[in-house]
Amino acid sequence: MSEEFQDKAKQYREMGKTAFIIGYTGECGKELVKALSKNRIFNKVVLIGRRKVDLTPDPGPEFVRDFVYRKVIDYDKLEEYTEAFQGAQVGYCCLGTTRGKAGKEGFIKVDRDYVLKSAEIAKSTGCQHFSVVTASSANKDSMFLYVKTKGEVEHSLKQMAFDKLSIFKPAMLLCERSERRIMEKVALTFMKPWICMFPTAGSVPTSYVGTAMVVDTVTPSEGNLRIYNNEQIHSVFKQNEQKK
């Protein structure tokens, strides 16, 4: 990482903060865990999910796979799990599914309702900075379900008045998925020439997203809202991955 980032990370680390991650088993979530493990900017990171998942390699002692009472959460009963969010000044949300996997109602529940309910609980328990991954095309007024749902999330989060809200809007995510998405694989095949010619326009590696979220965390903000489009995620990653 760049020398500038290292200086910021050191200053941030000295604050002794705690963070939580929801959606840590997804592709962006996994890369966020790796980036946090590598840079050690928190005293503790709580991984919140509906099931226990072992991480390989082990990310380090500040990562807590289970919260109070060693239980995983039920997203349909989030109000019963406020203890999972308590004590965290920073919250990361990489939660998401697909319509193909969860159906229309299931997609809305996971990608909008669970995200917003988690944010509400986090805000009520003292979270000051909330970071979320949405989509480059997010638009609450769209007629398309995916785009509309992501847009509704962004709109609602802006109304919650976090001290700092960071929204990451990646285009097509590039990664080696643990589960194959057929339509995504087909789209990627056709987009390969475009990606090669214009690497920052329509796609981004999930590792770039994870790193950009960490860089944003330690960077002092002007105002309470930061929005990163796909090109800016590329830029943040490349600027801060430079060696000393």
PDB file of C-alpha atoms in Angstrom:
ATOM      1  CA  MET A   1       0.000   0.000   0.000  1.00  0.00           C
ATOM      2  CA  SER A   2       1.080   3.598  -0.531  1.00  0.00           C
ATOM      3  CA  GLU A   3       2.971   5.516   2.122  1.00  0.00           C
ATOM      4  CA  GLU A   4       0.114   8.018   2.383  1.00  0.00           C
ATOM      5  CA  PHE A   5      -2.347   5.230   3.092  1.00  0.00           C
ATOM      6  CA  GLN A   6      -0.064   3.685   5.695  1.00  0.00           C
ATOM      7  CA  ASP A   7       0.116   6.979   7.552  1.00  0.00           C
ATOM      8  CA  LYS A   8      -3.666   7.334   7.544  1.00  0.00           C
ATOM      9  CA  ALA A   9      -4.109   3.715   8.605  1.00  0.00           C
ATOM     10  CA  LYS A  10      -1.747   4.171  11.535  1.00  0.00           C
ATOM     11  CA  GLN A  11      -3.611   7.246  12.763  1.00  0.00           C
ATOM     12  CA  TYR A  12      -6.941   5.476  12.378  1.00  0.00           C
ATOM     13  CA  ARG A  13      -5.721   2.337  14.133  1.00  0.00           C
ATOM     14  CA  GLU A  14      -4.788   4.372  17.177  1.00  0.00           C
ATOM     15  CA  MET A  15      -8.451   5.309  17.655  1.00  0.00           C
ATOM     16  CA  GLY A  16      -9.177   1.720  18.746  1.00  0.00           C
ATOM     17  CA  LYS A  17     -12.441   1.342  16.865  1.00  0.00           C
ATOM     18  CA  THR A  18     -14.686  -1.687  16.300  1.00  0.00           C
ATOM     19  CA  ALA A  19     -16.449  -2.604  13.062  1.00  0.00           C
ATOM     20  CA  PHE A  20     -19.007  -5.141  11.862  1.00  0.00           C
ATOM     21  CA  ILE A  21     -19.541  -6.699   8.451  1.00  0.00           C
ATOM     22  CA  ILE A  22     -22.792  -8.104   7.117  1.00  0.00           C
ATOM     23  CA  GLY A  23     -22.541 -10.082   3.908  1.00  0.00           C
ATOM     24  CA  TYR A  24     -19.000 -11.222   4.677  1.00  0.00           C
ATOM     25  CA  THR A  25     -19.503 -14.547   2.869  1.00  0.00           C
ATOM     26  CA  GLY A  26     -20.191 -12.878  -0.480  1.00  0.00           C
ATOM     27  CA  GLU A  27     -17.495 -12.088  -3.012  1.00  0.00           C
ATOM     28  CA  CYS A  28     -17.087  -8.408  -2.064  1.00  0.00           C
ATOM     29  CA  GLY A  29     -17.386  -9.303   1.608  1.00  0.00           C
ATOM     30  CA  LYS A  30     -14.575 -11.833   1.355  1.00  0.00           C
ATOM     31  CA  GLU A  31     -12.285  -9.285  -0.243  1.00  0.00           C
ATOM     32  CA  LEU A  32     -13.192  -6.709   2.400  1.00  0.00           C
ATOM     33  CA  VAL A  33     -12.241  -9.190   5.128  1.00  0.00           C
ATOM     34  CA  LYS A  34      -8.908  -9.806   3.395  1.00  0.00           C
ATOM     35  CA  ALA A  35      -8.216  -6.073   3.085  1.00  0.00           C
ATOM     36  CA  LEU A  36      -9.086  -5.426   6.731  1.00  0.00           C
ATOM     37  CA  SER A  37      -6.985  -8.376   7.844  1.00  0.00           C
ATOM     38  CA  LYS A  38      -4.045  -7.100   5.826  1.00  0.00           C
ATOM     39  CA  ASN A  39      -4.206  -3.523   7.087  1.00  0.00           C
ATOM     40  CA  ARG A  40      -5.339  -4.005  10.724  1.00  0.00           C
ATOM     41  CA  ILE A  41      -7.162  -0.691  11.169  1.00  0.00           C
ATOM     42  CA  PHE A  42      -9.607  -1.928  13.841  1.00  0.00           C
ATOM     43  CA  ASN A  43      -9.237  -3.376  17.312  1.00  0.00           C
ATOM     44  CA  LYS A  44     -12.052  -5.792  16.533  1.00  0.00           C
ATOM     45  CA  VAL A  45     -14.173  -6.767  13.548  1.00  0.00           C
ATOM     46  CA  VAL A  46     -17.412  -8.681  14.095  1.00  0.00           C
ATOM     47  CA  LEU A  47     -18.606 -10.877  11.248  1.00  0.00           C
ATOM     48  CA  ILE A  48     -22.405 -11.103  11.248  1.00  0.00           C
ATOM     49  CA  GLY A  49     -24.239 -13.743   9.230  1.00  0.00           C
ATOM     50  CA  ARG A  50     -26.985 -16.319   9.103  1.00  0.00           C
ATOM     51  CA  ARG A  51     -24.522 -19.190   9.343  1.00  0.00           C
ATOM     52  CA  LYS A  52     -20.996 -19.876  10.560  1.00  0.00           C
ATOM     53  CA  VAL A  53     -18.406 -19.827   7.817  1.00  0.00           C
ATOM     54  CA  ASP A  54     -14.727 -20.579   8.326  1.00  0.00           C
ATOM     55  CA  LEU A  55     -12.376 -18.189   6.589  1.00  0.00           C
ATOM     56  CA  THR A  56      -9.205 -19.398   4.912  1.00  0.00           C
ATOM     57  CA  PRO A  57      -6.639 -18.225   5.689  1.00  0.00           C
ATOM     58  CA  ASP A  58      -7.580 -17.203   9.209  1.00  0.00           C
ATOM     59  CA  PRO A  59      -7.845 -13.388   9.112  1.00  0.00           C
ATOM     60  CA  GLY A  60      -6.567 -12.762  12.622  1.00  0.00           C
ATOM     61  CA  PRO A  61      -7.569 -12.461  16.284  1.00  0.00           C
ATOM     62  CA  GLU A  62      -9.539  -9.202  15.921  1.00  0.00           C
ATOM     63  CA  PHE A  63     -12.095 -10.944  13.722  1.00  0.00           C
ATOM     64  CA  VAL A  64     -14.950 -12.420  15.751  1.00  0.00           C
ATOM     65  CA  ARG A  65     -16.965 -14.969  13.829  1.00  0.00           C
ATOM     66  CA  ASP A  66     -19.679 -15.156  16.440  1.00  0.00           C
ATOM     67  CA  PHE A  67     -21.141 -12.421  18.569  1.00  0.00           C
ATOM     68  CA  VAL A  68     -22.674 -12.530  22.049  1.00  0.00           C
ATOM     69  CA  TYR A  69     -23.963 -16.012  22.977  1.00  0.00           C
ATOM     70  CA  ARG A  70     -22.200 -17.509  19.923  1.00  0.00           C
ATOM     71  CA  LYS A  71     -25.319 -17.426  17.764  1.00  0.00           C
ATOM     72  CA  VAL A  72     -25.779 -16.608  14.106  1.00  0.00           C
ATOM     73  CA  ILE A  73     -28.552 -14.170  13.291  1.00  0.00           C
ATOM     74  CA  ASP A  74     -31.955 -14.568  11.706  1.00  0.00           C
ATOM     75  CA  TYR A  75     -32.355 -11.632   9.334  1.00  0.00           C
ATOM     76  CA  ASP A  76     -36.131 -11.956   9.563  1.00  0.00           C
ATOM     77  CA  LYS A  77     -35.872 -11.212  13.293  1.00  0.00           C
ATOM     78  CA  LEU A  78     -33.094  -8.628  13.297  1.00  0.00           C
ATOM     79  CA  GLU A  79     -34.643  -6.666  16.136  1.00  0.00           C
ATOM     80  CA  GLU A  80     -33.806  -9.613  18.398  1.00  0.00           C
ATOM     81  CA  TYR A  81     -30.096  -9.385  17.572  1.00  0.00           C
ATOM     82  CA  THR A  82     -29.187  -5.799  18.371  1.00  0.00           C
ATOM     83  CA  GLU A  83     -26.288  -7.053  20.515  1.00  0.00           C
ATOM     84  CA  ALA A  84     -24.530  -8.118  17.328  1.00  0.00           C
ATOM     85  CA  PHE A  85     -24.195  -4.474  16.299  1.00  0.00           C
ATOM     86  CA  GLN A  86     -23.475  -2.871  19.661  1.00  0.00           C
ATOM     87  CA  GLY A  87     -20.082  -1.316  20.214  1.00  0.00           C
ATOM     88  CA  ALA A  88     -19.287  -0.881  16.516  1.00  0.00           C
ATOM     89  CA  GLN A  89     -18.521   2.606  15.290  1.00  0.00           C
ATOM     90  CA  VAL A  90     -18.195   1.426  11.677  1.00  0.00           C
ATOM     91  CA  GLY A  91     -20.478  -0.858   9.696  1.00  0.00           C
ATOM     92  CA  TYR A  92     -19.906  -2.511   6.323  1.00  0.00           C
ATOM     93  CA  CYS A  93     -22.676  -4.004   4.204  1.00  0.00           C
ATOM     94  CA  CYS A  94     -21.869  -6.323   1.299  1.00  0.00           C
ATOM     95  CA  LEU A  95     -25.156  -8.175   1.546  1.00  0.00           C
ATOM     96  CA  GLY A  96     -26.850  -9.361  -1.632  1.00  0.00           C
ATOM     97  CA  THR A  97     -28.403 -12.187  -3.607  1.00  0.00           C
ATOM     98  CA  THR A  98     -29.939 -12.651  -7.049  1.00  0.00           C
ATOM     99  CA  ARG A  99     -33.502 -12.870  -8.310  1.00  0.00           C
ATOM    100  CA  GLY A 100     -32.640 -16.206  -9.877  1.00  0.00           C
ATOM    101  CA  LYS A 101     -31.565 -17.643  -6.555  1.00  0.00           C
ATOM    102  CA  ALA A 102     -34.101 -16.038  -4.208  1.00  0.00           C
ATOM    103  CA  GLY A 103     -37.035 -15.082  -6.439  1.00  0.00           C
ATOM    104  CA  LYS A 104     -38.424 -11.557  -6.744  1.00  0.00           C
ATOM    105  CA  GLU A 105     -39.665 -11.223  -3.157  1.00  0.00           C
ATOM    106  CA  GLY A 106     -36.584 -12.890  -1.751  1.00  0.00           C
ATOM    107  CA  PHE A 107     -34.313 -10.574  -3.696  1.00  0.00           C
ATOM    108  CA  ILE A 108     -36.121  -7.482  -2.403  1.00  0.00           C
ATOM    109  CA  LYS A 109     -36.021  -8.851   1.139  1.00  0.00           C
ATOM    110  CA  VAL A 110     -32.267  -9.482   1.104  1.00  0.00           C
ATOM    111  CA  ASP A 111     -31.001  -6.614  -1.015  1.00  0.00           C
ATOM    112  CA  ARG A 112     -33.275  -3.914   0.388  1.00  0.00           C
ATOM    113  CA  ASP A 113     -35.130  -4.870   3.559  1.00  0.00           C
ATOM    114  CA  TYR A 114     -32.297  -6.664   5.360  1.00  0.00           C
ATOM    115  CA  VAL A 115     -29.813  -3.954   4.405  1.00  0.00           C
ATOM    116  CA  LEU A 116     -31.996  -1.098   5.624  1.00  0.00           C
ATOM    117  CA  LYS A 117     -33.066  -2.859   8.820  1.00  0.00           C
ATOM    118  CA  SER A 118     -29.441  -3.628   9.646  1.00  0.00           C
ATOM    119  CA  ALA A 119     -28.512   0.000   9.031  1.00  0.00           C
ATOM    120  CA  GLU A 120     -31.344   1.221  11.268  1.00  0.00           C
ATOM    121  CA  ILE A 121     -30.261  -1.042  14.117  1.00  0.00           C
ATOM    122  CA  ALA A 122     -26.612  -0.110  13.648  1.00  0.00           C
ATOM    123  CA  LYS A 123     -27.475   3.593  13.764  1.00  0.00           C
ATOM    124  CA  SER A 124     -29.521   3.104  16.930  1.00  0.00           C
ATOM    125  CA  THR A 125     -26.616   1.303  18.647  1.00  0.00           C
ATOM    126  CA  GLY A 126     -24.003   3.949  17.881  1.00  0.00           C
ATOM    127  CA  CYS A 127     -22.670   3.239  14.392  1.00  0.00           C
ATOM    128  CA  GLN A 128     -21.231   6.462  12.990  1.00  0.00           C
ATOM    129  CA  HIS A 129     -19.923   5.376   9.582  1.00  0.00           C
ATOM    130  CA  PHE A 130     -21.854   3.020   7.312  1.00  0.00           C
ATOM    131  CA  SER A 131     -20.393   1.679   4.051  1.00  0.00           C
ATOM    132  CA  VAL A 132     -22.524  -0.180   1.525  1.00  0.00           C
ATOM    133  CA  VAL A 133     -22.043  -1.841  -1.861  1.00  0.00           C
ATOM    134  CA  THR A 134     -24.886  -1.145  -4.308  1.00  0.00           C
ATOM    135  CA  ALA A 135     -24.597  -0.968  -8.117  1.00  0.00           C
ATOM    136  CA  SER A 136     -23.426   1.438 -10.798  1.00  0.00           C
ATOM    137  CA  SER A 137     -26.907   1.551 -12.301  1.00  0.00           C
ATOM    138  CA  ALA A 138     -28.853   2.085  -9.057  1.00  0.00           C
ATOM    139  CA  ASN A 139     -31.935   4.257  -9.597  1.00  0.00           C
ATOM    140  CA  LYS A 140     -34.985   4.240  -7.324  1.00  0.00           C
ATOM    141  CA  ASP A 141     -37.218   5.398 -10.191  1.00  0.00           C
ATOM    142  CA  SER A 142     -36.213   2.637 -12.589  1.00  0.00           C
ATOM    143  CA  MET A 143     -38.690   0.089 -13.930  1.00  0.00           C
ATOM    144  CA  PHE A 144     -36.104  -2.671 -13.573  1.00  0.00           C
ATOM    145  CA  LEU A 145     -36.181  -4.573 -10.284  1.00  0.00           C
ATOM    146  CA  TYR A 146     -32.436  -4.817  -9.638  1.00  0.00           C
ATOM    147  CA  VAL A 147     -31.720  -1.202 -10.487  1.00  0.00           C
ATOM    148  CA  LYS A 148     -34.776   0.074  -8.603  1.00  0.00           C
ATOM    149  CA  THR A 149     -34.033  -1.959  -5.463  1.00  0.00           C
ATOM    150  CA  LYS A 150     -30.441  -0.743  -5.255  1.00  0.00           C
ATOM    151  CA  GLY A 151     -31.618   2.813  -5.824  1.00  0.00           C
ATOM    152  CA  GLU A 152     -34.173   2.541  -3.020  1.00  0.00           C
ATOM    153  CA  VAL A 153     -31.430   1.374  -0.670  1.00  0.00           C
ATOM    154  CA  GLU A 154     -29.251   4.359  -1.507  1.00  0.00           C
ATOM    155  CA  HIS A 155     -32.141   6.795  -1.104  1.00  0.00           C
ATOM    156  CA  SER A 156     -33.222   5.399   2.272  1.00  0.00           C
ATOM    157  CA  LEU A 157     -29.691   5.261   3.679  1.00  0.00           C
ATOM    158  CA  LYS A 158     -29.180   8.924   2.834  1.00  0.00           C
ATOM    159  CA  GLN A 159     -32.195   9.746   5.014  1.00  0.00           C
ATOM    160  CA  MET A 160     -30.716   8.009   8.074  1.00  0.00           C
ATOM    161  CA  ALA A 161     -28.197  10.784   8.749  1.00  0.00           C
ATOM    162  CA  PHE A 162     -25.113   8.731   9.547  1.00  0.00           C
ATOM    163  CA  ASP A 163     -22.097  10.847  10.471  1.00  0.00           C
ATOM    164  CA  LYS A 164     -20.524   9.347   7.364  1.00  0.00           C
ATOM    165  CA  LEU A 165     -22.178   7.287   4.621  1.00  0.00           C
ATOM    166  CA  SER A 166     -20.057   5.690   1.904  1.00  0.00           C
ATOM    167  CA  ILE A 167     -21.736   4.182  -1.164  1.00  0.00           C
ATOM    168  CA  PHE A 168     -19.773   1.991  -3.553  1.00  0.00           C
ATOM    169  CA  LYS A 169     -21.346   1.549  -6.985  1.00  0.00           C
ATOM    170  CA  PRO A 170     -19.449  -1.136  -8.892  1.00  0.00           C
ATOM    171  CA  ALA A 171     -20.384  -2.318 -12.367  1.00  0.00           C
ATOM    172  CA  MET A 172     -19.966  -6.030 -13.256  1.00  0.00           C
ATOM    173  CA  LEU A 173     -17.954  -7.713 -10.515  1.00  0.00           C
ATOM    174  CA  LEU A 174     -14.968  -9.781 -11.626  1.00  0.00           C
ATOM    175  CA  CYS A 175     -14.028 -12.698  -9.397  1.00  0.00           C
ATOM    176  CA  GLU A 176     -13.817 -16.453  -9.107  1.00  0.00           C
ATOM    177  CA  ARG A 177     -17.208 -17.179  -7.576  1.00  0.00           C
ATOM    178  CA  SER A 178     -17.780 -20.135  -5.309  1.00  0.00           C
ATOM    179  CA  GLU A 179     -21.147 -20.491  -7.037  1.00  0.00           C
ATOM    180  CA  ARG A 180     -21.592 -19.989 -10.753  1.00  0.00           C
ATOM    181  CA  ARG A 181     -24.194 -17.526 -12.064  1.00  0.00           C
ATOM    182  CA  ILE A 182     -25.065 -18.640 -15.593  1.00  0.00           C
ATOM    183  CA  MET A 183     -26.329 -15.308 -16.939  1.00  0.00           C
ATOM    184  CA  GLU A 184     -23.386 -13.468 -15.440  1.00  0.00           C
ATOM    185  CA  LYS A 185     -21.002 -15.942 -17.032  1.00  0.00           C
ATOM    186  CA  VAL A 186     -22.667 -15.472 -20.432  1.00  0.00           C
ATOM    187  CA  ALA A 187     -22.557 -11.682 -20.096  1.00  0.00           C
ATOM    188  CA  LEU A 188     -18.899 -11.792 -19.106  1.00  0.00           C
ATOM    189  CA  THR A 189     -18.055 -13.861 -22.187  1.00  0.00           C
ATOM    190  CA  PHE A 190     -19.575 -11.259 -24.490  1.00  0.00           C
ATOM    191  CA  MET A 191     -18.068  -8.365 -22.551  1.00  0.00           C
ATOM    192  CA  LYS A 192     -14.476  -9.588 -22.510  1.00  0.00           C
ATOM    193  CA  PRO A 193     -13.383  -7.487 -25.529  1.00  0.00           C
ATOM    194  CA  TRP A 194     -15.017  -4.378 -23.997  1.00  0.00           C
ATOM    195  CA  ILE A 195     -13.386  -5.056 -20.626  1.00  0.00           C
ATOM    196  CA  CYS A 196      -9.972  -5.366 -22.260  1.00  0.00           C
ATOM    197  CA  MET A 197     -10.359  -2.094 -24.161  1.00  0.00           C
ATOM    198  CA  PHE A 198     -12.044  -0.125 -21.377  1.00  0.00           C
ATOM    199  CA  PRO A 199     -11.080  -1.809 -18.083  1.00  0.00           C
ATOM    200  CA  THR A 200     -12.554   0.877 -15.811  1.00  0.00           C
ATOM    201  CA  ALA A 201     -15.867   1.357 -17.608  1.00  0.00           C
ATOM    202  CA  GLY A 202     -18.058  -1.677 -17.136  1.00  0.00           C
ATOM    203  CA  SER A 203     -16.379  -4.003 -14.650  1.00  0.00           C
ATOM    204  CA  VAL A 204     -14.229  -4.118 -11.542  1.00  0.00           C
ATOM    205  CA  PRO A 205     -12.474  -6.894  -9.580  1.00  0.00           C
ATOM    206  CA  THR A 206     -14.026  -7.532  -6.183  1.00  0.00           C
ATOM    207  CA  SER A 207     -10.580  -7.076  -4.627  1.00  0.00           C
ATOM    208  CA  TYR A 208     -10.640  -3.453  -5.799  1.00  0.00           C
ATOM    209  CA  VAL A 209     -13.964  -2.906  -4.027  1.00  0.00           C
ATOM    210  CA  GLY A 210     -12.706  -4.359  -0.746  1.00  0.00           C
ATOM    211  CA  THR A 211      -9.551  -2.253  -0.799  1.00  0.00           C
ATOM    212  CA  ALA A 212     -11.444   0.920  -1.747  1.00  0.00           C
ATOM    213  CA  MET A 213     -13.758   0.440   1.241  1.00  0.00           C
ATOM    214  CA  VAL A 214     -10.785   0.243   3.605  1.00  0.00           C
ATOM    215  CA  VAL A 215      -9.078   3.270   2.057  1.00  0.00           C
ATOM    216  CA  ASP A 216     -12.293   5.262   2.370  1.00  0.00           C
ATOM    217  CA  THR A 217     -12.605   4.287   6.026  1.00  0.00           C
ATOM    218  CA  VAL A 218      -9.287   5.817   7.020  1.00  0.00           C
ATOM    219  CA  THR A 219      -9.614   8.893   4.791  1.00  0.00           C
ATOM    220  CA  PRO A 220     -11.047  11.956   6.568  1.00  0.00           C
ATOM    221  CA  SER A 221     -14.233  13.068   4.851  1.00  0.00           C
ATOM    222  CA  GLU A 222     -15.536  16.438   3.809  1.00  0.00           C
ATOM    223  CA  GLY A 223     -19.251  16.211   4.420  1.00  0.00           C
ATOM    224  CA  ASN A 224     -21.165  13.095   5.463  1.00  0.00           C
ATOM    225  CA  LEU A 225     -21.675  11.447   2.059  1.00  0.00           C
ATOM    226  CA  ARG A 226     -19.169   9.789  -0.246  1.00  0.00           C
ATOM    227  CA  ILE A 227     -20.145   8.054  -3.464  1.00  0.00           C
ATOM    228  CA  TYR A 228     -17.693   5.988  -5.503  1.00  0.00           C
ATOM    229  CA  ASN A 229     -18.607   5.057  -9.057  1.00  0.00           C
ATOM    230  CA  ASN A 230     -16.921   2.212 -10.912  1.00  0.00           C
ATOM    231  CA  GLU A 231     -14.092   4.315 -12.322  1.00  0.00           C
ATOM    232  CA  GLN A 232     -13.395   5.881  -8.929  1.00  0.00           C
ATOM    233  CA  ILE A 233     -13.156   2.442  -7.296  1.00  0.00           C
ATOM    234  CA  HIS A 234     -10.476   1.553  -9.852  1.00  0.00           C
ATOM    235  CA  SER A 235      -8.695   4.833  -9.176  1.00  0.00           C
ATOM    236  CA  VAL A 236      -8.692   4.461  -5.382  1.00  0.00           C
ATOM    237  CA  PHE A 237      -7.325   0.935  -5.623  1.00  0.00           C
ATOM    238  CA  LYS A 238      -4.533   1.807  -8.035  1.00  0.00           C
ATOM    239  CA  GLN A 239      -3.460   4.936  -6.158  1.00  0.00           C
ATOM    240  CA  ASN A 240      -3.221   3.122  -2.857  1.00  0.00           C
ATOM    241  CA  GLU A 241      -1.731  -0.155  -4.021  1.00  0.00           C
ATOM    242  CA  GLN A 242       1.440   1.607  -5.101  1.00  0.00           C
ATOM    243  CA  LYS A 243       4.479   0.396  -3.194  1.00  0.00           C
ATOM    244  CA  LYS A 244       6.526   2.693  -1.041  1.00  0.00           C
TER     245      LYS A 244
END
